[in-house]
Short mmCIF file of C-alpha atoms in Angstrom, two decimals:
data_model
loop_
_atom_site.label_atom_id
_atom_site.label_comp_id
_atom_site.label_asym_id
_atom_site.label_seq_id
_atom_site.Cartn_x
_atom_site.Cartn_y
_atom_site.Cartn_z
CA MET A 1 103.18 -5.94 -22.77
CA SER A 2 105.18 -2.77 -23.20
CA THR A 3 104.01 0.63 -21.90
CA THR A 4 103.54 1.78 -25.54
CA SER A 5 101.33 -1.22 -26.30
CA ARG A 6 99.24 -0.66 -23.13
CA ILE A 7 98.72 2.96 -24.19
CA HIS A 8 97.55 1.92 -27.66
CA VAL A 9 95.13 -0.58 -26.15
CA VAL A 10 93.70 2.04 -23.75
CA LEU A 11 93.43 4.58 -26.54
CA ALA A 12 91.70 2.05 -28.81
CA ALA A 13 89.30 1.10 -26.06
CA ALA A 14 88.51 4.77 -25.38
CA ALA A 15 87.95 5.40 -29.12
CA LEU A 16 85.52 2.44 -29.37
CA ALA A 17 83.54 3.62 -26.36
CA ALA A 18 83.29 7.09 -27.75
CA ALA A 19 82.18 5.73 -31.18
CA ALA A 20 79.45 3.65 -29.50
CA GLY A 21 78.33 6.70 -27.64
CA PHE A 22 78.01 8.71 -30.88
CA ALA A 23 76.04 5.86 -32.54
CA THR A 24 73.33 5.90 -29.82
CA ALA A 25 73.13 9.62 -29.16
CA ALA A 26 70.18 11.50 -30.50
CA PRO A 27 70.86 14.07 -33.20
CA ALA A 28 71.19 17.69 -31.94
CA GLY A 29 67.73 19.23 -31.49
CA ALA A 30 65.88 15.92 -31.56
CA GLN A 31 63.11 15.26 -28.99
CA ALA A 32 62.54 12.04 -27.17
CA PRO A 33 59.60 10.07 -28.66
CA THR A 34 56.33 10.67 -26.81
CA VAL A 35 53.21 8.65 -26.35
CA ALA A 36 50.53 9.60 -28.88
CA GLN A 37 48.12 12.13 -27.24
CA GLN A 38 44.65 10.72 -26.73
CA SER A 39 41.29 12.37 -26.36
CA THR A 40 37.83 11.15 -25.39
CA VAL A 41 34.91 10.72 -27.85
CA TYR A 42 31.40 10.81 -26.40
CA ALA A 43 28.23 9.32 -27.89
CA TRP A 44 24.96 10.92 -26.97
CA ILE A 45 21.65 9.09 -27.66
CA ASP A 46 18.36 10.84 -27.56
CA GLY A 47 14.70 10.06 -28.35
CA TRP A 48 12.05 7.62 -27.19
CA GLY A 49 13.18 4.76 -29.43
CA GLY A 50 15.79 2.16 -28.72
CA GLY A 51 19.12 1.38 -30.47
CA THR A 52 22.89 1.29 -30.38
CA VAL A 53 25.65 3.59 -31.50
CA THR A 54 28.91 1.83 -32.25
CA SER A 55 32.32 3.12 -33.37
CA ARG A 56 35.03 1.88 -35.73
CA PRO A 57 37.70 1.51 -34.50
CA ALA A 58 35.96 -0.26 -31.67
CA GLY A 59 35.45 1.46 -28.32
CA ILE A 60 31.93 2.78 -28.21
CA SER A 61 28.88 0.48 -28.12
CA CYS A 62 26.24 2.61 -26.42
CA HIS A 63 22.70 1.27 -26.16
CA THR A 64 19.41 2.83 -25.09
CA THR A 65 16.10 1.16 -24.55
CA ALA A 66 12.80 2.36 -26.09
CA TRP A 67 10.42 4.16 -23.72
CA ASP A 68 6.80 5.29 -24.14
CA PRO A 69 6.49 8.45 -22.07
CA TYR A 70 2.63 8.07 -22.13
CA SER A 71 2.68 4.61 -20.60
CA GLY A 72 2.99 5.76 -16.98
CA GLU A 73 6.17 3.76 -16.62
CA GLU A 74 9.42 5.36 -15.48
CA PRO A 75 12.01 6.02 -18.20
CA PRO A 76 14.86 3.52 -18.47
CA ALA A 77 17.83 4.14 -16.24
CA GLY A 78 19.96 5.43 -19.06
CA SER A 79 22.25 4.21 -21.71
CA THR A 80 24.25 1.02 -21.24
CA GLY A 81 27.61 -0.08 -22.55
CA PRO A 82 30.51 2.25 -23.20
CA CYS A 83 29.24 5.60 -24.45
CA GLU A 84 32.71 7.12 -24.45
CA ALA A 85 36.14 5.91 -25.45
CA ARG A 86 39.67 7.30 -25.83
CA PHE A 87 41.39 7.37 -29.17
CA PRO A 88 44.67 8.82 -30.41
CA VAL A 89 44.37 12.42 -31.61
CA GLY A 90 44.21 12.37 -35.43
CA THR A 91 42.35 8.99 -35.63
CA THR A 92 39.30 9.01 -37.88
CA VAL A 93 36.38 7.29 -36.05
CA THR A 94 33.25 6.23 -37.94
CA PHE A 95 29.90 5.69 -36.27
CA THR A 96 26.90 3.52 -37.00
CA ALA A 97 23.43 3.80 -35.42
CA THR A 98 21.43 0.52 -35.35
CA PRO A 99 17.80 0.71 -34.17
CA ASP A 100 16.29 -2.01 -32.05
CA PRO A 101 13.20 -3.80 -33.50
CA GLY A 102 10.22 -1.42 -33.20
CA SER A 103 12.48 1.69 -33.56
CA TYR A 104 14.15 3.62 -36.28
CA THR A 105 16.99 6.13 -36.58
CA ASN A 106 15.77 9.72 -37.07
CA GLY A 107 18.50 10.66 -39.55
CA SER A 108 21.96 9.30 -39.07
CA VAL A 109 24.66 9.66 -36.39
CA ASP A 110 25.84 13.30 -36.46
CA PRO A 111 28.58 13.40 -37.48
CA ALA A 112 28.90 10.04 -39.19
CA SER A 113 32.67 10.21 -38.76
CA LEU A 114 35.12 12.57 -37.10
CA THR A 115 38.82 13.06 -36.78
CA VAL A 116 39.62 13.04 -33.04
CA ARG A 117 41.11 16.30 -31.79
CA ALA A 118 42.38 17.38 -28.46
CA GLY A 119 39.46 18.72 -26.52
CA TYR A 120 35.70 17.93 -26.86
CA ASN A 121 34.64 15.24 -29.43
CA ALA A 122 31.02 14.08 -29.51
CA VAL A 123 28.50 12.39 -31.74
CA TRP A 124 24.70 12.35 -31.41
CA ALA A 125 21.94 9.94 -32.56
CA MET A 126 18.19 9.97 -32.11
CA PHE A 127 16.05 6.73 -32.11
CA CYS A 128 12.30 6.90 -32.51
CA PRO A 129 9.53 4.33 -31.99
CA THR A 130 7.99 3.19 -35.26
CA ASP A 131 4.50 3.40 -33.71
CA GLY A 132 4.61 6.60 -31.79
CA LEU A 133 5.80 10.20 -31.61
CA CYS A 134 9.44 10.98 -32.11
CA SER A 135 10.82 13.56 -29.66
CA ALA A 136 14.00 14.12 -27.75
CA GLY A 137 13.61 12.36 -24.37
#
């Protein structure tokens, strides 16, 4: 191979390498993709009745047991199941309150749905016994 041919081959290889670099380079001013920011949503359950608050998309399935404060028994240990979950910021989460037998929901989950934002996100529900007083526990 002549010197001129070798120069052409080297120049062609350099041009191809440069073209490949341009094809994969990010446009000027572009930022690297980032992982979607997430935030925690909390479910608070109140009252003397029992029931479960669930979320859609799934993540929260928080249950509380009914309690009669006049029975002399100690209150239940607290809510069971996940009462908080992380969701991407901007996600709309819908909540459902389902009372246990012998209880009812005093209103609905508040709010019934929310759009997750950075910072504090919470919903609240109150379950009441069907045969007793309804008060925040």
